[in-house]
mmCIF file of C-alpha atoms in Angstrom:
data_model
loop_
_atom_site.group_PDB
_atom_site.id
_atom_site.type_symbol
_atom_site.label_atom_id
_atom_site.label_comp_id
_atom_site.label_asym_id
_atom_site.label_seq_id
_atom_site.Cartn_x
_atom_site.Cartn_y
_atom_site.Cartn_z
ATOM 1 C CA MET A 3 208.299 146.164 148.261
ATOM 2 C CA MET A 4 204.825 147.314 146.549
ATOM 3 C CA VAL A 5 203.212 144.422 148.054
ATOM 4 C CA SER A 6 204.188 144.596 151.507
ATOM 5 C CA GLU A 7 202.899 147.951 151.028
ATOM 6 C CA ASN A 8 199.858 146.937 149.771
ATOM 7 C CA ILE A 9 199.115 144.521 152.643
ATOM 8 C CA ARG A 10 200.061 147.224 155.272
ATOM 9 C CA MET A 11 197.559 149.506 153.952
ATOM 10 C CA ALA A 12 194.809 146.575 154.004
ATOM 11 C CA LEU A 13 195.636 145.846 157.310
ATOM 12 C CA ARG A 14 195.088 149.403 158.127
ATOM 13 C CA SER A 15 192.013 149.917 155.969
ATOM 14 C CA MET A 16 190.777 146.755 158.111
ATOM 15 C CA ALA A 17 191.840 148.003 161.778
ATOM 16 C CA SER A 18 190.045 151.425 160.817
ATOM 17 C CA SER A 19 186.755 149.699 160.164
ATOM 18 C CA LYS A 20 186.303 146.790 162.871
ATOM 19 C CA MET A 21 183.012 146.137 162.270
ATOM 20 C CA ARG A 22 183.168 146.007 158.357
ATOM 21 C CA THR A 23 186.193 143.820 159.009
ATOM 22 C CA PHE A 24 184.306 141.650 161.091
ATOM 23 C CA LEU A 25 181.502 141.225 158.774
ATOM 24 C CA SER A 26 183.642 140.445 155.899
ATOM 25 C CA LEU A 27 185.782 137.880 157.839
ATOM 26 C CA LEU A 28 182.448 135.921 158.971
ATOM 27 C CA GLY A 29 181.130 134.165 156.180
ATOM 28 C CA ILE A 30 184.468 133.055 155.257
ATOM 29 C CA VAL A 31 185.162 132.076 158.690
ATOM 30 C CA ILE A 32 182.017 130.274 159.102
ATOM 31 C CA GLY A 33 182.611 128.587 155.764
ATOM 32 C CA VAL A 34 186.380 127.554 155.849
ATOM 33 C CA ALA A 35 185.550 126.034 159.929
ATOM 34 C CA SER A 36 182.624 123.816 158.716
ATOM 35 C CA VAL A 37 184.740 122.476 155.815
ATOM 36 C CA VAL A 38 187.893 121.699 158.061
ATOM 37 C CA ALA A 39 185.565 120.427 160.646
ATOM 38 C CA ILE A 40 184.001 118.065 158.645
ATOM 39 C CA MET A 41 186.762 116.583 156.561
ATOM 40 C CA ASN A 42 189.065 116.808 160.077
ATOM 41 C CA LEU A 43 185.972 114.699 161.382
ATOM 42 C CA GLY A 44 185.805 112.381 158.557
ATOM 43 C CA ARG A 45 189.520 111.770 158.778
ATOM 44 C CA SER A 46 189.097 110.854 162.248
ATOM 45 C CA ALA A 47 186.632 108.537 161.886
ATOM 46 C CA ALA A 48 188.529 106.643 158.881
ATOM 47 C CA VAL A 49 191.519 106.360 161.310
ATOM 48 C CA SER A 50 189.870 104.730 164.029
ATOM 49 C CA MET A 51 187.985 102.153 161.881
ATOM 50 C CA SER A 52 191.503 101.453 159.926
ATOM 51 C CA ALA A 53 192.602 100.824 163.222
ATOM 52 C CA SER A 54 189.932 98.539 164.516
ATOM 53 C CA PHE A 55 190.223 96.917 161.176
ATOM 54 C CA ASP A 56 194.276 96.628 161.458
ATOM 55 C CA ALA A 57 193.548 94.690 165.237
ATOM 56 C CA GLY A 58 191.662 92.008 163.526
ATOM 57 C CA GLY A 59 194.557 91.764 161.221
ATOM 58 C CA LEU A 60 194.266 92.999 157.724
ATOM 59 C CA ASN A 61 195.985 89.705 156.092
ATOM 60 C CA THR A 62 193.319 87.466 157.597
ATOM 61 C CA ILE A 63 190.267 86.046 155.553
ATOM 62 C CA THR A 64 187.603 84.309 157.429
ATOM 63 C CA ILE A 65 185.325 81.451 155.674
ATOM 64 C CA ARG A 66 182.126 80.459 157.301
ATOM 65 C CA PRO A 67 179.744 77.448 155.728
ATOM 66 C CA ARG A 68 176.261 78.022 155.770
ATOM 67 C CA GLY A 69 174.094 75.196 157.526
ATOM 68 C CA ASN A 70 173.487 73.821 154.291
ATOM 69 C CA ALA A 71 176.681 73.594 153.398
ATOM 70 C CA ARG A 72 176.856 70.104 154.299
ATOM 71 C CA GLU A 73 175.010 68.793 151.158
ATOM 72 C CA THR A 74 178.052 69.752 149.200
ATOM 73 C CA MET A 75 180.665 67.967 150.806
ATOM 74 C CA VAL A 76 183.173 70.240 150.037
ATOM 75 C CA PHE A 77 183.905 71.977 153.654
ATOM 76 C CA THR A 78 186.202 69.274 155.556
ATOM 77 C CA GLU A 79 189.704 69.485 156.926
ATOM 78 C CA ASP A 80 191.039 68.079 153.591
ATOM 79 C CA PHE A 81 189.296 71.437 151.675
ATOM 80 C CA SER A 82 192.347 73.640 153.815
ATOM 81 C CA TYR A 83 194.857 72.079 151.630
ATOM 82 C CA THR A 84 192.909 72.350 148.567
ATOM 83 C CA LEU A 85 192.336 76.256 149.023
ATOM 84 C CA GLN A 86 195.579 76.840 149.648
ATOM 85 C CA ASN A 87 196.936 74.604 146.948
ATOM 86 C CA GLU A 88 194.216 76.697 144.522
ATOM 87 C CA ILE A 89 194.084 80.050 145.248
ATOM 88 C CA GLU A 90 197.924 82.018 145.511
ATOM 89 C CA GLY A 91 199.136 84.054 148.104
ATOM 90 C CA ILE A 92 197.745 81.957 151.089
ATOM 91 C CA ALA A 93 200.387 81.253 153.397
ATOM 92 C CA GLU A 94 198.182 79.059 155.903
ATOM 93 C CA VAL A 95 194.618 78.022 156.112
ATOM 94 C CA LEU A 96 193.681 77.081 159.528
ATOM 95 C CA PRO A 97 190.499 74.794 160.306
ATOM 96 C CA LEU A 98 188.241 75.373 163.207
ATOM 97 C CA VAL A 99 185.205 74.122 164.706
ATOM 98 C CA SER A 100 183.080 75.018 167.957
ATOM 99 C CA SER A 101 180.341 75.103 170.280
ATOM 100 C CA SER A 102 179.389 75.543 173.986
ATOM 101 C CA ALA A 103 179.840 73.404 176.947
ATOM 102 C CA ILE A 104 179.558 73.046 180.823
ATOM 103 C CA VAL A 105 183.237 72.986 182.654
ATOM 104 C CA ARG A 106 183.523 71.642 185.959
ATOM 105 C CA TYR A 107 186.497 71.231 188.394
ATOM 106 C CA ARG A 108 185.314 69.891 191.596
ATOM 107 C CA GLY A 109 182.690 72.222 193.140
ATOM 108 C CA GLU A 110 183.575 75.137 190.245
ATOM 109 C CA ILE A 111 181.258 74.903 187.254
ATOM 110 C CA ALA A 112 181.396 77.272 184.227
ATOM 111 C CA GLU A 113 178.469 77.276 181.919
ATOM 112 C CA GLY A 114 178.264 78.517 178.492
ATOM 113 C CA VAL A 115 181.951 78.193 177.750
ATOM 114 C CA GLY A 116 183.095 78.882 174.320
ATOM 115 C CA VAL A 117 185.214 75.150 172.854
ATOM 116 C CA GLN A 118 187.060 75.816 169.899
ATOM 117 C CA GLY A 119 188.742 72.243 168.265
ATOM 118 C CA VAL A 120 191.873 74.055 166.442
ATOM 119 C CA THR A 121 195.117 72.625 164.916
ATOM 120 C CA SER A 122 198.668 73.372 166.911
ATOM 121 C CA ASP A 123 199.063 76.091 164.127
ATOM 122 C CA TYR A 124 196.519 78.131 165.588
ATOM 123 C CA PHE A 125 198.688 79.506 168.536
ATOM 124 C CA ALA A 126 201.229 81.191 166.573
ATOM 125 C CA SER A 127 199.058 82.078 164.003
ATOM 126 C CA ASN A 128 197.002 84.604 166.378
ATOM 127 C CA SER A 129 200.119 85.380 168.558
ATOM 128 C CA LEU A 130 198.805 83.668 171.749
ATOM 129 C CA GLU A 131 201.119 83.461 174.082
ATOM 130 C CA VAL A 132 201.078 80.914 177.582
ATOM 131 C CA GLU A 133 200.806 82.246 181.163
ATOM 132 C CA ASP A 134 201.466 78.447 182.266
ATOM 133 C CA GLY A 135 202.218 75.302 180.845
ATOM 134 C CA ARG A 136 202.406 74.868 177.067
ATOM 135 C CA PHE A 137 200.333 74.482 174.171
ATOM 136 C CA PHE A 138 198.919 71.061 172.559
ATOM 137 C CA THR A 139 201.205 69.923 170.187
ATOM 138 C CA ALA A 140 200.670 68.248 166.959
ATOM 139 C CA MET A 141 201.571 65.056 167.928
ATOM 140 C CA ASP A 142 198.792 65.417 170.716
ATOM 141 C CA ASN A 143 196.048 66.264 167.835
ATOM 142 C CA LEU A 144 197.361 63.360 165.472
ATOM 143 C CA SER A 145 196.990 60.854 168.899
ATOM 144 C CA ARG A 146 193.422 62.604 169.970
ATOM 145 C CA ARG A 147 194.902 63.265 173.196
ATOM 146 C CA GLN A 148 191.956 64.730 175.550
ATOM 147 C CA VAL A 149 194.380 67.678 176.410
ATOM 148 C CA ALA A 150 193.136 71.622 176.713
ATOM 149 C CA VAL A 151 194.671 74.992 176.954
ATOM 150 C CA ILE A 152 191.920 77.287 178.280
ATOM 151 C CA GLY A 153 191.704 81.123 178.563
ATOM 152 C CA SER A 154 192.965 83.338 181.875
ATOM 153 C CA GLU A 155 189.418 84.340 182.544
ATOM 154 C CA LEU A 156 188.388 80.621 182.695
ATOM 155 C CA ALA A 157 191.665 79.272 184.365
ATOM 156 C CA SER A 158 190.251 81.844 187.405
ATOM 157 C CA ASP A 159 186.971 80.890 187.684
ATOM 158 C CA LEU A 160 187.679 76.972 188.137
ATOM 159 C CA PHE A 161 191.147 77.007 189.705
ATOM 160 C CA PRO A 162 190.374 80.141 192.255
ATOM 161 C CA ALA A 163 193.965 79.117 194.175
ATOM 162 C CA GLY A 164 195.806 78.501 190.891
ATOM 163 C CA ASN A 165 197.765 75.351 190.065
ATOM 164 C CA ALA A 166 195.510 74.732 186.658
ATOM 165 C CA VAL A 167 198.405 73.033 184.574
ATOM 166 C CA GLY A 168 197.972 69.252 185.174
ATOM 167 C CA SER A 169 194.651 68.830 186.483
ATOM 168 C CA TYR A 170 191.555 67.117 184.995
ATOM 169 C CA ILE A 171 188.332 68.936 184.375
ATOM 170 C CA SER A 172 185.262 67.721 183.121
ATOM 171 C CA VAL A 173 183.690 68.921 179.604
ATOM 172 C CA MET A 174 180.150 67.938 179.006
ATOM 173 C CA ARG A 175 177.974 68.335 176.341
ATOM 174 C CA ASN A 176 176.119 65.550 175.735
ATOM 175 C CA GLN A 177 178.411 63.590 177.707
ATOM 176 C CA ALA A 178 180.778 64.287 180.023
ATOM 177 C CA ARG A 179 184.657 63.805 179.188
ATOM 178 C CA SER A 180 187.747 64.478 181.072
ATOM 179 C CA PHE A 181 190.560 66.722 179.676
ATOM 180 C CA GLU A 182 193.790 67.265 181.343
ATOM 181 C CA VAL A 183 194.532 71.019 181.595
ATOM 182 C CA VAL A 184 198.204 71.426 179.632
ATOM 183 C CA GLY A 185 198.478 75.109 179.014
ATOM 184 C CA VAL A 186 196.750 78.159 180.733
ATOM 185 C CA LEU A 187 196.580 81.383 178.115
ATOM 186 C CA ALA A 188 197.882 85.048 178.799
ATOM 187 C CA GLU A 189 195.467 87.575 179.514
ATOM 188 C CA HIS A 190 194.759 88.741 175.868
ATOM 189 C CA ASP A 191 194.330 92.448 174.750
ATOM 190 C CA THR A 192 190.726 92.481 173.714
ATOM 191 C CA SER A 193 190.782 96.185 171.760
ATOM 192 C CA GLN A 194 193.444 93.754 169.511
ATOM 193 C CA GLY A 195 190.719 91.482 168.179
ATOM 194 C CA SER A 196 188.487 88.583 170.176
ATOM 195 C CA SER A 197 189.148 87.985 172.967
ATOM 196 C CA PHE A 198 190.167 84.264 173.862
ATOM 197 C CA ASP A 199 190.099 84.414 177.523
ATOM 198 C CA ASP A 200 187.192 82.787 178.668
ATOM 199 C CA VAL A 201 187.676 79.935 175.762
ATOM 200 C CA LEU A 202 188.850 76.631 176.536
ATOM 201 C CA PHE A 203 190.489 74.747 173.104
ATOM 202 C CA MET A 204 191.139 71.104 172.351
ATOM 203 C CA PRO A 205 193.533 69.513 169.413
ATOM 204 C CA TYR A 206 191.052 69.649 166.165
ATOM 205 C CA ASN A 207 190.785 65.853 166.080
ATOM 206 C CA THR A 208 190.204 65.336 169.576
ATOM 207 C CA TYR A 209 186.888 67.764 168.907
ATOM 208 C CA THR A 210 185.787 66.011 165.697
ATOM 209 C CA GLU A 211 186.117 62.110 166.728
ATOM 210 C CA ARG A 212 185.270 62.151 170.832
ATOM 211 C CA PHE A 213 184.108 65.236 171.605
ATOM 212 C CA ARG A 214 181.177 65.981 168.977
ATOM 213 C CA ARG A 215 181.828 64.038 166.167
ATOM 214 C CA THR A 216 181.697 65.805 162.613
ATOM 215 C CA ASP A 217 183.488 65.560 159.419
ATOM 216 C CA GLN A 218 182.358 69.480 158.679
ATOM 217 C CA VAL A 219 184.496 72.208 159.187
ATOM 218 C CA GLY A 220 182.835 75.323 161.273
ATOM 219 C CA THR A 221 185.349 78.315 159.984
ATOM 220 C CA TYR A 222 188.388 78.623 158.341
ATOM 221 C CA ASN A 223 190.816 80.681 159.219
ATOM 222 C CA ILE A 224 193.154 82.286 156.165
ATOM 223 C CA LYS A 225 196.466 84.190 156.501
ATOM 224 C CA THR A 226 197.851 85.776 153.525
ATOM 225 C CA GLU A 227 201.219 85.878 152.318
ATOM 226 C CA ASP A 228 203.328 89.504 153.016
ATOM 227 C CA GLY A 229 203.491 91.356 149.982
ATOM 228 C CA TYR A 230 199.898 89.932 148.593
ATOM 229 C CA ASP A 231 196.907 92.301 148.208
ATOM 230 C CA ALA A 232 194.078 90.246 150.984
ATOM 231 C CA VAL A 233 191.204 92.445 148.960
ATOM 232 C CA ALA A 234 192.537 90.693 145.484
ATOM 233 C CA ILE A 235 192.625 87.259 147.181
ATOM 234 C CA ALA A 236 189.808 87.544 149.249
ATOM 235 C CA ASP A 237 187.581 87.986 145.344
ATOM 236 C CA ASN A 238 189.703 84.986 144.076
ATOM 237 C CA ILE A 239 188.578 83.089 146.978
ATOM 238 C CA GLU A 240 184.862 84.185 146.208
ATOM 239 C CA ASN A 241 185.037 83.353 142.518
ATOM 240 C CA TYR A 242 186.691 80.001 143.500
ATOM 241 C CA LEU A 243 183.923 78.925 145.560
ATOM 242 C CA ASP A 244 181.187 80.618 143.299
ATOM 243 C CA THR A 245 182.561 78.425 140.453
ATOM 244 C CA LEU A 246 183.153 75.634 142.657
ATOM 245 C CA ILE A 247 179.392 75.232 144.909
ATOM 246 C CA GLY A 248 177.687 78.579 144.525
ATOM 247 C CA SER A 249 177.678 81.811 146.753
ATOM 248 C CA ASP A 250 174.641 80.147 149.018
ATOM 249 C CA TYR A 251 176.937 77.834 150.764
ATOM 250 C CA TYR A 252 179.369 79.988 152.454
ATOM 251 C CA ARG A 253 180.146 83.466 153.957
ATOM 252 C CA LEU A 254 183.218 85.187 153.812
ATOM 253 C CA PHE A 255 184.564 88.281 155.735
ATOM 254 C CA SER A 256 187.963 90.166 155.278
ATOM 255 C CA PRO A 257 188.952 93.359 157.369
ATOM 256 C CA ALA A 258 190.650 94.035 154.197
ATOM 257 C CA THR A 259 187.546 94.266 152.148
ATOM 258 C CA MET A 260 185.314 96.039 154.514
ATOM 259 C CA LYS A 261 188.250 98.547 155.235
ATOM 260 C CA ALA A 262 188.384 99.302 151.624
ATOM 261 C CA MET A 263 184.730 99.808 151.556
ATOM 262 C CA SER A 264 184.811 101.923 154.446
ATOM 263 C CA ASP A 265 187.192 104.297 153.484
ATOM 264 C CA GLU A 266 185.361 104.499 150.474
ATOM 265 C CA ILE A 267 182.016 105.285 151.881
ATOM 266 C CA THR A 268 183.779 107.377 154.584
ATOM 267 C CA GLY A 269 185.503 109.435 151.754
ATOM 268 C CA THR A 270 182.490 110.133 149.832
ATOM 269 C CA PHE A 271 180.251 110.836 152.700
ATOM 270 C CA THR A 272 183.017 113.559 153.419
ATOM 271 C CA THR A 273 183.518 115.072 150.291
ATOM 272 C CA PHE A 274 179.688 115.289 149.831
ATOM 273 C CA LEU A 275 179.401 117.374 153.307
ATOM 274 C CA ALA A 276 182.362 119.648 152.342
ATOM 275 C CA ALA A 277 180.956 120.518 149.237
ATOM 276 C CA ILE A 278 177.803 121.759 150.670
ATOM 277 C CA ALA A 279 179.743 123.144 153.659
ATOM 278 C CA ALA A 280 181.762 125.092 150.875
ATOM 279 C CA ILE A 281 178.433 126.764 149.732
ATOM 280 C CA SER A 282 179.314 128.854 152.417
ATOM 281 C CA LEU A 283 182.554 129.865 151.075
ATOM 282 C CA ALA A 284 180.467 131.295 147.975
ATOM 283 C CA VAL A 285 178.232 133.442 150.248
ATOM 284 C CA GLY A 286 181.404 134.670 152.406
ATOM 285 C CA GLY A 287 182.820 135.923 148.994
ATOM 286 C CA ILE A 288 179.718 137.426 148.065
ATOM 287 C CA GLY A 289 179.951 139.216 151.298
ATOM 288 C CA ILE A 290 183.424 140.255 150.737
ATOM 289 C CA MET A 291 182.884 141.754 147.349
ATOM 290 C CA ASN A 292 179.935 143.246 148.738
ATOM 291 C CA ILE A 293 181.769 145.037 151.614
ATOM 292 C CA MET A 294 184.528 145.720 148.851
ATOM 293 C CA LEU A 295 182.696 147.586 147.110
ATOM 294 C CA VAL A 296 181.379 150.059 149.672
ATOM 295 C CA SER A 297 184.824 150.328 150.325
ATOM 296 C CA VAL A 298 185.571 151.815 147.015
ATOM 297 C CA SER A 299 182.849 154.264 146.926
ATOM 298 C CA GLU A 300 184.254 155.385 150.328
ATOM 299 C CA ARG A 301 187.483 156.129 149.133
ATOM 300 C CA THR A 302 186.620 157.697 145.783
ATOM 301 C CA GLY A 303 188.279 160.590 146.869
ATOM 302 C CA GLU A 304 191.495 158.522 148.077
ATOM 303 C CA ILE A 305 191.591 156.844 144.550
ATOM 304 C CA GLY A 306 190.822 160.335 142.940
ATOM 305 C CA ILE A 307 193.996 161.784 144.450
ATOM 306 C CA ARG A 308 196.391 158.809 143.578
ATOM 307 C CA LYS A 309 195.550 158.690 140.024
ATOM 308 C CA ALA A 310 195.945 162.569 139.871
ATOM 309 C CA LEU A 311 199.307 161.774 141.555
ATOM 310 C CA GLY A 312 200.627 159.703 138.798
ATOM 311 C CA ALA A 313 199.138 156.428 140.506
ATOM 312 C CA ALA A 314 198.996 153.311 137.597
ATOM 313 C CA PRO A 315 195.374 151.879 137.568
ATOM 314 C CA SER A 316 197.550 148.414 137.737
ATOM 315 C CA VAL A 317 198.830 149.788 141.157
ATOM 316 C CA ILE A 318 194.947 151.038 142.474
ATOM 317 C CA ARG A 319 193.795 147.397 141.302
ATOM 318 C CA MET A 320 196.350 145.616 143.276
ATOM 319 C CA GLN A 321 195.734 147.790 145.978
ATOM 320 C CA PHE A 322 192.284 146.643 146.339
ATOM 321 C CA LEU A 323 192.871 143.090 145.172
ATOM 322 C CA SER A 324 195.109 142.840 148.007
ATOM 323 C CA GLU A 325 192.942 144.069 150.794
ATOM 324 C CA SER A 326 190.111 141.739 149.485
ATOM 325 C CA VAL A 327 192.850 138.578 149.847
ATOM 326 C CA VAL A 328 194.089 139.817 153.336
ATOM 327 C CA VAL A 329 190.419 140.040 154.387
ATOM 328 C CA SER A 330 189.836 136.663 152.756
ATOM 329 C CA ALA A 331 192.765 135.012 154.185
ATOM 330 C CA SER A 332 192.485 136.283 157.616
ATOM 331 C CA GLY A 333 189.147 134.446 157.638
ATOM 332 C CA GLY A 334 190.926 131.570 156.162
ATOM 333 C CA LEU A 335 193.024 131.260 158.922
ATOM 334 C CA LEU A 336 190.854 132.202 161.705
ATOM 335 C CA GLY A 337 188.015 129.340 160.286
ATOM 336 C CA LEU A 338 191.096 126.705 160.170
ATOM 337 C CA VAL A 339 191.821 127.346 164.028
ATOM 338 C CA LEU A 340 188.230 127.229 164.627
ATOM 339 C CA GLY A 341 187.309 124.261 162.102
ATOM 340 C CA CYS A 342 190.347 122.187 163.894
ATOM 341 C CA VAL A 343 189.459 122.955 167.509
ATOM 342 C CA ILE A 344 185.519 121.880 166.603
ATOM 343 C CA SER A 345 186.944 118.661 164.992
ATOM 344 C CA VAL A 346 188.936 117.761 168.230
ATOM 345 C CA ILE A 347 186.274 118.362 170.497
ATOM 346 C CA GLY A 348 184.164 116.262 167.965
ATOM 347 C CA ALA A 349 186.435 113.277 167.500
ATOM 348 C CA HIS A 350 186.564 113.418 171.789
ATOM 349 C CA ILE A 351 183.045 113.127 172.167
ATOM 350 C CA SER A 352 182.745 110.338 169.586
ATOM 351 C CA GLY A 353 185.390 108.288 171.001
ATOM 352 C CA TRP A 354 187.259 108.618 167.600
ATOM 353 C CA VAL A 355 191.749 109.673 167.355
ATOM 354 C CA PRO A 356 191.326 113.280 166.512
ATOM 355 C CA SER A 357 193.201 113.336 163.490
ATOM 356 C CA LEU A 358 194.359 116.599 160.817
ATOM 357 C CA SER A 359 193.473 116.318 156.942
ATOM 358 C CA LEU A 360 196.017 117.489 154.827
ATOM 359 C CA GLY A 361 193.226 118.231 152.334
ATOM 360 C CA ALA A 362 191.256 120.623 154.824
ATOM 361 C CA ILE A 363 194.659 122.501 155.789
ATOM 362 C CA THR A 364 194.834 123.290 152.102
ATOM 363 C CA VAL A 365 191.245 124.460 151.510
ATOM 364 C CA ALA A 366 191.862 126.520 154.477
ATOM 365 C CA VAL A 367 194.973 128.109 152.824
ATOM 366 C CA ALA A 368 194.124 127.949 149.351
ATOM 367 C CA PHE A 369 190.412 128.461 149.096
ATOM 368 C CA PRO A 370 190.316 131.872 150.386
ATOM 369 C CA ILE A 371 192.952 133.195 148.644
ATOM 370 C CA PHE A 372 190.802 132.019 145.457
ATOM 371 C CA ILE A 373 187.720 133.306 146.936
ATOM 372 C CA GLY A 374 189.648 137.089 147.493
ATOM 373 C CA ILE A 375 191.030 137.319 143.869
ATOM 374 C CA PHE A 376 187.678 136.111 142.712
ATOM 375 C CA PHE A 377 185.126 138.194 144.232
ATOM 376 C CA GLY A 378 187.679 141.078 144.825
ATOM 377 C CA TRP A 379 188.452 141.125 141.363
ATOM 378 C CA TYR A 380 185.223 142.975 140.468
ATOM 379 C CA PRO A 381 185.602 145.901 143.022
ATOM 380 C CA ALA A 382 189.713 146.450 142.379
ATOM 381 C CA ALA A 383 188.894 146.772 138.579
ATOM 382 C CA LYS A 384 186.035 149.192 139.080
ATOM 383 C CA ALA A 385 188.672 151.352 141.271
ATOM 384 C CA ALA A 386 191.055 150.872 138.425
ATOM 385 C CA ARG A 387 188.789 151.782 136.121
ATOM 386 C CA LEU A 388 187.840 155.642 138.078
ATOM 387 C CA GLN A 389 189.327 158.658 136.253
ATOM 388 C CA PRO A 390 191.036 161.338 138.450
ATOM 389 C CA MET A 391 188.417 164.089 138.088
ATOM 390 C CA GLU A 392 185.220 162.175 137.915
ATOM 391 C CA ALA A 393 186.517 160.744 141.363
ATOM 392 C CA LEU A 394 187.494 163.816 143.134
ATOM 393 C CA GLN A 395 184.171 165.301 141.829
ATOM 394 C CA ARG A 396 182.208 162.486 142.970
ATOM 395 C CA ASP A 397 184.063 162.538 146.203
#
């Protein structure tokens, strides 16, 4: 009952001096809005970057041998099986070789086409679908058949009238070779990773023995098993390769590792900026203390009358402390609304997904209350110490 009465008295006091109330609120509003906006923007950036990494597949790891890796004689097709047997938690290792070529069908020519030699498991591993025809099979790979699966964009360029499946295209690198188109990929959503719409796929063995002879794998695409930590597996692979050949012969990329690093950097940077912004909260608290001291001086007579009528020091202290907390909490709520509006606008401008931080809401609620108590205690205690006669004479 007394608490609600103190809050009503605090609200009446705030309404009676609007300019003083505004000046009291201003520092808290700016401080809370700054902290909330920074923390929300940090969270929005983290969520957007996480979505990008998720699209790339957090359970994927890529190994790319460097140019000097040939001298190690390690990165062959058989190393796929070695790696899977040596490192726990690897579901599959898919070797890939790639280059570019000119592709022609009758009068239509496509230059600089990405050509990839892959195993038949590659399509299911990357969730690819055919719009027409089929994928090539493991038997196509073993038989080194000159068959190809092409992306939707490449199919449109070479076959404006359609009917790509069953046609023979000419793929030219050092010399022209004829490939039968057995499948056309469905259009791929580029927001979910790399685009395959302008790529030509051929069986891995066909590529290495008939299109461009090589015994070196260009890339290993690794999928981790469900329930395993992709970051830990990437570290294990690095340790294994460093021991086997050294770190100078390969590059390893893991979206999960990059996501962990990104989250750590974003979190640290956001906390640092929020800590700087929180300084304005302290400044706002000092402002509240000054205003409350003025309020105590202006209401000395009121304090004297209440004490003369029997009000205990604790009642007087609680009255002014409640007023300080109400002023500070009001500023916190206004700052929360303003900070959320700023963060949503900032996220849209930056192209991020707006996201609210639970920590920001906690700061907006808890910090102003703490500020109100901490900086309001001295004025409230000063009011409680006044003697009735002294207060009435001073008034």
